[in-house]
Amino acid sequence: MGRIFHYAFVLTLIAVISAGILAYADKKTAEPIENITKKLENSARKELFPDAEKFVEKEKKIISKIEYVPAYNKSGEKIGFVAKGSENGYGGAILFMVGIGMDGKITGLKIIDAKETPGLGDKIFLESWQKKWIGRDSKYEFNKKEDAFAGATISPTAVYSGIKKALKNMPVEKKEKLNIETSSITKESIDKKIAEKESYKFGNASYFDISNNNGVIGFFIKSEAKGYNGKIVFEMEVDKAGKINTLKITENSETAGKVDEKELEKWQKNWVGRDVNYKFDETNDAIAGATVTTKAVADEVKNILTKYEEIRKKRGWE
Amino acid sequence: MSGKYYKEFIKGVFKENPTFVLLLGLCPTLGVTSSAINGVAMGLATLIVLIVSNVLVSMIRRFIPDKIRIPAYVMLIATLVTVVDMVMHAYVYEIYKVLGLFIPLIVVNCIILGRAEAFAAKNGVVASFFDGLGIGTGFTISLTVLGMVREILGAGKLFGINFMEILVGADKWQPALIMILPPGAFITLGFLMAGINYIKEKKHKEVK
């Protein structure tokens, strides 16, 4: 019996000492290892996105298991994402990173880890093959002649479908696509100040006080209308007399290409100076091919202005 | 180096070469020797762990009861390898990048346990050190040779240099892919062992 306890004691002692050493080593090395991992990831990202200056880990978004880390250039502008994902190949998961510009085009591809057949599928590690993907977008169709290797189609196809998923799920907000800045209305005159909290809210419309040194000079109104494909968010400024100062569409999900930006800008300018008495005129005010959308916005503007008259009464601006 | 320790060292390289004579640790041998540099890296990583484990086992050999020596050694080796892995990852990343893949494989390499059991448990610390050094060196040399043969035949390269293409021209040279796949490891090992045994036998006859 005594012997058994002796054995147990020795083994336990070794186990405890081992565990202690491991815990200590782990504690000591955890930070440097994390730093190295971060540094490596950043340099890998930089390789994929040469134009980028900074990658903000905090703003990472995970969409269908793909990690998107936004990339910023020197002036702090968001210029794209580096996406990390995995796709099953011939010999297991293929881990890849792909840089995607704001225009949806690939800026670089890197295979991080894969266990494809040496000499066949593992040619996806070749730099020359990875470079082929630069400039392609989600519309690109896999070309067997060009993109596959003799005897190895599964591995490159897997990378292709992984990339395609990454491109399709890219978390781009619509206003980034349209490139209209939300704050542009207020940018025009610096001394104007928009209240942080809305004073009134009717339906979708929120009314914010605009004031300068002399007090309130009008309202900034943000609202949305239901268009042909979904919501259209727009902003307008209305002065004390009830006349529209500016109107701007900030977000829209309408059929792309139907309305070009110049036409939209012209259309927005037409609204300047109009008030509650203005009647929507289909021939003048509808943009060709987008009648439903323009009408929806016009209707919402009319609603907003009608309610605005009540506010004017309350404030004694009549 | 006194004669006794030199003997411990040199026996590991030739007479008791772990790969070609003892046929120990074949799993990493066959698995990673698809190129010469992989062979060197795996060999060196094993060499370091082997020396340290041999020395440690020899040091504590008097405190470990015979019946529980195997679990005790396994725990010791696993701890050692894990610590080496973490420390290298944290402080010498450049080396870790090359060796990192192989370090966890060392835990399952039976050479380590084999030497702990067959030598370090019965011999002094210094002798165990030289035994580890010798066996480790023998292992490194064998893996490097295997890796070189397979890389030349399977990829037309040596240490990453594309010398076959330079030598005979890219269009005239077609690498034999099988050589860098697992079967190529068995084929190469078989031929190398046959060659070594042939030389040995010839020498034996000459002596007679």
XYZ file of C-alpha atoms in Angstrom:
526
model
C 0.000 0.000 0.000
C 2.715 2.399 1.039
C 4.331 2.032 -2.334
C 1.176 3.024 -4.209
C 0.919 6.217 -2.189
C 4.552 6.904 -2.843
C 3.993 6.541 -6.631
C 0.928 8.742 -6.501
C 2.826 11.314 -4.510
C 5.765 11.447 -6.942
C 3.517 11.688 -10.000
C 1.374 14.383 -8.384
C 4.472 16.296 -7.440
C 5.776 16.188 -11.020
C 2.363 17.187 -12.356
C 2.098 20.127 -9.947
C 5.607 21.358 -10.753
C 4.942 20.983 -14.489
C 1.678 22.873 -14.204
C 3.404 25.614 -12.237
C 6.178 25.967 -14.803
C 3.669 26.001 -17.654
C 1.485 28.593 -15.984
C 4.477 30.821 -15.326
C 5.818 30.452 -18.864
C 2.385 31.131 -20.299
C 1.961 34.262 -18.225
C 5.384 35.564 -19.171
C 5.049 34.889 -22.887
C 1.391 35.777 -23.427
C 2.018 39.462 -24.029
C 4.998 39.222 -26.397
C 3.199 36.506 -28.360
C 0.119 38.665 -28.684
C 2.226 41.617 -29.810
C 3.955 39.511 -32.438
C 0.653 38.141 -33.704
C -0.758 41.653 -33.976
C 2.335 42.973 -35.716
C 2.284 40.114 -38.181
C -1.387 40.580 -38.924
C -0.839 44.261 -39.507
C 2.083 43.730 -41.845
C 0.118 41.075 -43.701
C -2.764 43.513 -44.032
C -0.443 46.203 -45.268
C 0.836 43.850 -47.945
C -2.728 43.312 -49.093
C -3.587 46.978 -48.939
C -0.511 49.041 -49.833
C -2.459 52.320 -49.869
C -3.706 51.903 -46.340
C -2.027 53.523 -43.374
C -4.030 52.141 -40.496
C -6.252 49.171 -39.795
C -8.693 49.543 -36.953
C -9.107 46.259 -35.175
C -11.786 47.742 -32.923
C -14.110 48.304 -35.857
C -13.878 44.703 -36.927
C -17.131 43.296 -38.228
C -17.887 39.617 -38.589
C -20.341 38.733 -41.304
C -21.042 35.060 -42.047
C -17.812 34.036 -40.333
C -15.704 36.433 -42.383
C -13.800 39.057 -40.408
C -13.688 42.530 -41.915
C -11.205 45.058 -40.602
C -11.557 48.528 -42.124
C -8.527 50.178 -43.719
C -7.861 53.891 -43.507
C -5.474 56.051 -45.533
C -3.203 58.809 -44.274
C -5.936 61.431 -44.164
C -8.170 59.147 -42.132
C -10.518 58.235 -44.931
C -11.922 54.733 -45.032
C -10.632 53.153 -48.223
C -11.646 49.543 -47.846
C -11.436 46.377 -45.823
C -9.159 43.479 -45.210
C -11.272 40.362 -44.939
C -10.165 37.126 -43.359
C -12.079 33.971 -44.053
C -11.756 30.284 -44.639
C -13.105 27.891 -47.204
C -12.837 24.121 -47.408
C -10.392 22.917 -50.013
C -9.129 19.465 -50.878
C -7.139 18.884 -47.708
C -9.098 20.905 -45.165
C -9.740 24.543 -44.483
C -7.915 27.141 -46.551
C -7.369 30.284 -44.522
C -7.066 33.408 -46.638
C -6.935 37.173 -46.360
C -8.128 39.498 -49.064
C -7.926 43.263 -49.344
C -10.993 44.920 -50.845
C -11.173 48.542 -51.918
C -14.255 50.715 -51.494
C -14.999 50.095 -55.162
C -15.301 46.351 -54.459
C -12.085 45.500 -56.261
C -9.467 43.166 -54.805
C -6.278 44.920 -53.774
C -4.417 41.794 -52.711
C -4.800 38.158 -51.789
C -2.829 36.040 -49.369
C -3.253 32.403 -48.399
C -2.357 32.137 -44.737
C -2.803 28.480 -44.049
C -3.791 25.465 -46.112
C -3.052 21.786 -46.212
C -3.467 21.203 -49.915
C -1.561 18.516 -51.787
C 2.098 19.507 -52.104
C 3.042 20.229 -55.693
C -0.582 20.352 -56.839
C -3.164 22.219 -54.774
C -0.589 24.023 -52.692
C 0.325 26.111 -55.718
C -2.281 28.503 -54.345
C 0.600 29.711 -52.175
C 2.432 30.974 -55.264
C 2.720 34.725 -55.308
C 2.248 34.819 -59.072
C -1.113 33.096 -58.697
C -2.243 35.315 -55.838
C -1.312 38.444 -57.778
C -3.694 37.464 -60.589
C -6.614 38.323 -58.347
C -5.722 41.973 -57.920
C -8.301 44.195 -59.587
C -10.994 41.554 -59.851
C -14.395 42.078 -58.258
C -17.444 40.034 -57.337
C -18.543 39.877 -60.957
C -15.447 37.904 -61.898
C -16.164 34.361 -63.046
C -13.702 31.575 -62.301
C -11.770 30.688 -65.428
C -10.445 27.145 -65.350
C -7.802 27.722 -67.981
C -6.444 30.800 -66.332
C -7.000 30.196 -62.615
C -6.728 26.433 -62.048
C -3.600 24.290 -62.081
C -3.226 21.090 -64.041
C -4.426 18.330 -61.742
C -5.690 20.723 -59.093
C -8.989 22.465 -59.637
C -10.586 22.027 -56.233
C -8.107 24.139 -54.267
C -8.197 27.261 -56.486
C -11.972 26.950 -56.866
C -12.303 26.879 -53.092
C -10.242 30.055 -52.812
C -12.406 31.636 -55.492
C -15.664 30.867 -53.688
C -14.173 32.114 -50.443
C -13.181 35.393 -52.045
C -16.558 35.736 -53.681
C -18.286 35.362 -50.334
C -15.973 37.939 -48.813
C -16.702 40.413 -51.620
C -20.451 39.932 -51.472
C -20.742 40.370 -47.719
C -18.565 43.460 -47.524
C -20.102 45.739 -44.887
C -20.360 48.923 -46.932
C -22.957 51.397 -45.840
C -24.971 52.806 -48.663
C -24.001 56.392 -48.121
C -20.391 55.386 -48.576
C -21.339 54.019 -51.950
C -23.077 57.223 -53.005
C -20.323 59.330 -51.559
C -22.608 62.072 -50.293
C -21.537 63.437 -46.972
C -24.183 63.790 -44.334
C -22.753 66.922 -42.865
C -22.380 68.839 -46.130
C -25.411 71.019 -45.460
C -23.939 72.452 -42.331
C -20.465 72.680 -43.778
C -21.556 75.515 -46.044
C -21.784 78.027 -43.235
C -19.658 77.614 -40.219
C -21.426 79.816 -37.712
C -24.579 77.711 -37.866
C -25.161 75.236 -35.102
C -27.516 72.300 -35.149
C -29.030 71.212 -31.864
C -27.816 67.852 -30.649
C -31.255 66.628 -29.774
C -34.351 66.931 -31.895
C -37.077 69.311 -30.730
C -39.921 67.556 -32.514
C -40.562 64.209 -34.095
C -43.466 63.416 -36.401
C -43.467 60.016 -38.075
C -40.043 59.471 -39.587
C -39.155 63.137 -39.500
C -36.968 64.609 -36.775
C -36.752 68.388 -36.403
C -33.568 69.919 -35.014
C -33.160 73.598 -34.126
C -30.546 75.507 -36.108
C -29.179 78.533 -34.358
C -26.442 81.097 -34.805
C -25.277 83.816 -32.417
C -28.617 85.610 -32.707
C -30.752 82.602 -31.772
C -32.814 80.090 -33.710
C -32.770 80.684 -37.473
C -34.619 77.621 -38.714
C -34.802 73.874 -38.631
C -32.722 70.989 -39.799
C -34.989 68.072 -40.653
C -33.998 64.510 -41.235
C -36.472 62.002 -42.555
C -36.967 59.073 -44.825
C -39.365 58.078 -47.564
C -40.244 54.712 -48.948
C -38.990 54.441 -52.503
C -39.239 51.785 -55.124
C -36.676 49.465 -53.537
C -36.539 50.601 -49.950
C -35.956 53.623 -47.838
C -34.474 56.897 -48.997
C -32.993 59.014 -46.275
C -32.799 62.743 -46.849
C -32.022 65.921 -44.978
C -33.270 69.449 -45.429
C -32.962 72.858 -43.927
C -35.951 75.113 -43.657
C -35.778 78.741 -42.603
C -38.060 80.632 -40.224
C -40.337 81.710 -43.067
C -40.979 78.070 -44.030
C -38.886 78.058 -47.189
C -36.565 75.202 -48.078
C -32.917 76.184 -47.843
C -31.339 72.917 -48.901
C -32.405 69.374 -49.573
C -30.095 66.437 -49.852
C -30.547 62.708 -50.334
C -28.059 61.004 -48.051
C -28.913 57.381 -48.434
C -30.768 55.514 -51.091
C -31.259 51.964 -52.131
C -32.819 52.693 -55.491
C -31.922 50.994 -58.718
C -28.325 51.831 -59.355
C -27.532 53.625 -62.566
C -31.053 54.912 -63.117
C -30.318 58.240 -61.582
C -26.941 59.759 -62.161
C -25.393 61.983 -59.580
C -25.453 65.162 -61.640
C -29.126 64.808 -62.294
C -29.764 64.124 -58.630
C -27.873 67.247 -57.650
C -29.863 69.365 -60.082
C -33.053 67.868 -58.759
C -32.064 68.663 -55.178
C -31.317 72.267 -56.132
C -34.792 72.658 -57.646
C -36.249 72.389 -54.188
C -34.514 75.472 -52.850
C -36.991 78.235 -52.080
C -40.106 76.097 -52.206
C -42.550 76.050 -49.308
C -45.663 74.241 -48.131
C -47.760 75.640 -50.956
C -45.680 74.041 -53.654
C -47.446 71.362 -55.690
C -45.550 68.356 -57.085
C -45.407 68.518 -60.856
C -44.678 65.183 -62.465
C -43.270 66.540 -65.710
C -40.850 68.923 -64.034
C -40.039 67.244 -60.761
C -39.850 63.544 -61.538
C -36.554 62.168 -62.664
C -37.009 60.099 -65.794
C -37.203 56.431 -64.846
C -37.529 57.121 -61.161
C -40.970 58.623 -60.793
C -41.969 56.486 -57.832
C -38.890 57.443 -55.909
C -39.067 61.167 -56.566
C -42.769 61.253 -55.829
C -42.160 59.480 -52.516
C -39.616 62.071 -51.480
C -41.848 64.938 -52.598
C -44.765 63.556 -50.591
C -42.656 63.272 -47.481
C -41.341 66.811 -47.977
C -44.898 68.055 -48.215
C -45.781 66.258 -44.945
C -42.773 67.706 -43.215
C -43.585 71.230 -44.346
C -47.211 70.895 -43.282
C -46.141 69.891 -39.803
C -43.559 72.653 -39.901
C -46.311 75.214 -40.218
C -47.618 74.043 -36.825
C -44.182 74.485 -35.330
C -43.963 77.989 -36.785
C -47.294 78.827 -35.153
C -46.124 77.486 -31.804
C -42.937 79.494 -31.965
C -44.742 82.637 -33.110
C -42.876 82.975 -36.408
C -45.958 83.615 -38.560
C 36.350 15.881 -24.758
C 37.457 12.702 -23.103
C 37.281 9.440 -25.019
C 34.239 8.105 -23.220
C 32.052 11.099 -23.998
C 33.276 11.251 -27.559
C 32.160 7.636 -27.913
C 28.701 8.502 -26.614
C 28.484 11.291 -29.123
C 29.786 9.501 -32.195
C 27.722 6.341 -31.710
C 24.546 8.393 -32.176
C 25.747 9.676 -35.519
C 26.788 6.342 -37.059
C 26.464 3.109 -35.114
C 23.155 3.961 -33.501
C 21.853 6.463 -36.014
C 18.222 6.896 -34.955
C 16.793 7.008 -38.473
C 18.818 4.551 -40.495
C 19.818 2.067 -37.798
C 17.394 2.304 -34.898
C 14.449 3.315 -37.118
C 13.139 5.518 -34.334
C 10.959 8.570 -34.798
C 9.871 7.670 -38.307
C 6.688 9.724 -38.128
C 8.347 13.169 -38.267
C 11.077 11.715 -40.472
C 8.644 10.750 -43.187
C 6.296 13.636 -42.588
C 8.473 16.722 -42.796
C 11.421 15.854 -45.019
C 9.827 17.118 -48.225
C 12.658 19.658 -48.478
C 16.191 19.933 -47.168
C 15.532 23.007 -45.053
C 12.584 21.288 -43.353
C 14.871 18.392 -42.516
C 17.487 20.669 -40.992
C 14.876 22.570 -38.980
C 13.172 19.484 -37.606
C 16.529 17.932 -36.785
C 17.785 20.976 -34.898
C 14.562 21.401 -32.924
C 14.690 17.753 -31.919
C 18.386 18.050 -31.029
C 17.749 20.840 -28.551
C 14.791 19.155 -26.890
C 16.610 15.845 -26.773
C 19.625 17.288 -25.000
C 17.536 19.109 -22.401
C 15.232 16.157 -21.769
C 18.167 13.769 -21.475
C 19.878 16.017 -18.944
C 16.697 16.516 -16.903
C 15.759 12.848 -16.885
C 19.271 11.918 -15.851
C 19.122 14.468 -13.048
C 15.901 13.182 -11.523
C 16.435 9.507 -12.321
C 17.133 8.598 -8.679
C 13.861 10.105 -7.425
C 11.562 8.418 -9.908
C 10.334 4.960 -8.903
C 10.868 2.444 -11.668
C 7.208 1.564 -12.128
C 6.028 5.079 -12.874
C 9.000 6.262 -14.878
C 7.219 6.339 -18.245
C 4.340 8.686 -17.226
C 6.848 10.799 -15.327
C 9.083 11.159 -18.409
C 6.129 11.871 -20.682
C 4.971 14.672 -18.406
C 8.459 16.072 -18.204
C 8.988 16.032 -21.964
C 5.566 17.477 -22.747
C 6.129 20.335 -20.309
C 9.572 20.972 -21.705
C 8.427 21.073 -25.310
C 5.508 23.344 -24.504
C 7.739 25.788 -22.648
C 10.292 25.760 -25.499
C 7.472 26.405 -27.948
C 6.119 29.372 -25.985
C 9.492 30.934 -25.253
C 10.624 30.672 -28.863
C 7.350 32.086 -30.092
C 7.662 35.058 -27.779
C 11.357 35.946 -28.009
C 12.965 34.468 -31.126
C 10.191 34.688 -33.633
C 12.460 34.501 -36.681
C 13.625 31.033 -35.687
C 10.190 30.049 -34.484
C 8.769 30.847 -37.906
C 10.937 28.099 -39.401
C 10.817 25.587 -36.554
C 7.415 26.386 -35.066
C 5.541 23.841 -37.099
C 7.812 21.032 -35.902
C 8.057 21.738 -32.209
C 4.696 20.228 -31.186
C 5.596 17.192 -33.296
C 8.617 16.561 -31.096
C 6.376 15.591 -28.178
C 5.267 12.524 -30.078
C 8.734 11.714 -31.353
C 9.664 8.412 -29.737
C 13.384 9.217 -29.971
C 13.035 11.530 -26.997
C 11.245 9.019 -24.801
C 13.388 6.225 -26.221
C 16.635 7.917 -25.195
C 15.235 8.922 -21.808
C 14.297 5.308 -21.151
C 17.269 3.566 -22.748
C 20.082 5.907 -21.768
C 19.391 8.910 -19.534
C 17.586 6.829 -16.884
C 20.695 4.703 -16.428
C 23.577 7.126 -16.976
C 25.058 10.285 -15.543
C 24.173 13.818 -16.529
C 27.244 14.525 -18.696
C 27.068 11.204 -20.506
C 23.351 11.801 -21.131
C 24.145 15.219 -22.537
C 26.554 13.725 -25.067
C 24.159 10.925 -25.882
C 21.476 13.529 -26.659
C 23.933 15.580 -28.687
C 25.025 12.535 -30.685
C 21.595 11.095 -31.357
C 20.280 14.580 -32.183
C 23.124 15.209 -34.608
C 22.583 11.825 -36.226
C 18.896 12.583 -36.564
C 19.588 16.013 -38.078
C 22.044 14.597 -40.628
C 19.660 11.791 -41.632
C 16.721 14.151 -42.034
C 18.786 16.602 -44.037
C 20.011 13.878 -46.412
C 16.475 12.563 -46.842
C 15.175 16.056 -47.427
C 17.917 16.835 -49.962
C 17.260 13.705 -52.026
C 13.508 14.259 -52.003
C 13.773 17.942 -52.806
C 16.124 17.376 -55.752
C 14.032 14.604 -57.265
C 10.618 15.935 -56.314
C 10.983 19.648 -56.906
C 14.286 20.058 -58.748
C 15.546 22.339 -56.018
C 18.100 22.217 -53.237
C 17.620 24.426 -50.181
C 15.125 26.348 -52.257
C 17.556 27.033 -55.119
C 16.136 25.983 -58.427
C 19.371 24.364 -59.560
C 17.969 21.616 -61.799
C 16.375 24.225 -64.039
C 19.632 26.112 -64.214
C 21.552 22.921 -64.883
C 19.471 21.348 -67.642
C 16.883 23.990 -68.538
C 13.304 24.288 -67.359
C 11.744 22.632 -70.382
C 13.878 19.495 -70.145
C 13.315 18.863 -66.458
C 10.147 17.379 -65.029
C 10.225 16.822 -61.241
C 8.856 13.513 -59.930
C 6.049 14.731 -57.747
C 5.797 11.456 -55.856
C 9.104 12.164 -54.188
C 7.734 14.996 -52.095
C 4.553 13.097 -51.274
C 4.570 10.535 -48.404
C 5.357 7.524 -50.652
C 8.507 9.308 -51.774
C 9.679 9.369 -48.167
C 9.389 5.587 -47.867
C 11.097 5.013 -51.215
C 13.991 7.323 -50.360
C 14.392 5.889 -46.871
C 14.377 2.350 -48.269
C 17.045 3.052 -50.880
C 19.237 4.974 -48.452
C 19.048 2.171 -45.883
C 19.822 -0.417 -48.541
C 22.851 1.618 -49.577
C 24.108 2.003 -46.010
C 23.645 -1.690 -45.277
C 25.463 -2.604 -48.494
C 28.489 -0.521 -47.506
C 28.403 -1.940 -43.976
C 28.309 -5.525 -45.217
C 31.143 -4.907 -47.624
C 33.259 -3.467 -44.823
C 32.348 -6.391 -42.600
C 33.544 -8.860 -45.234
C 36.759 -6.962 -45.763
C 37.505 -7.127 -42.065
C 36.912 -10.841 -42.094
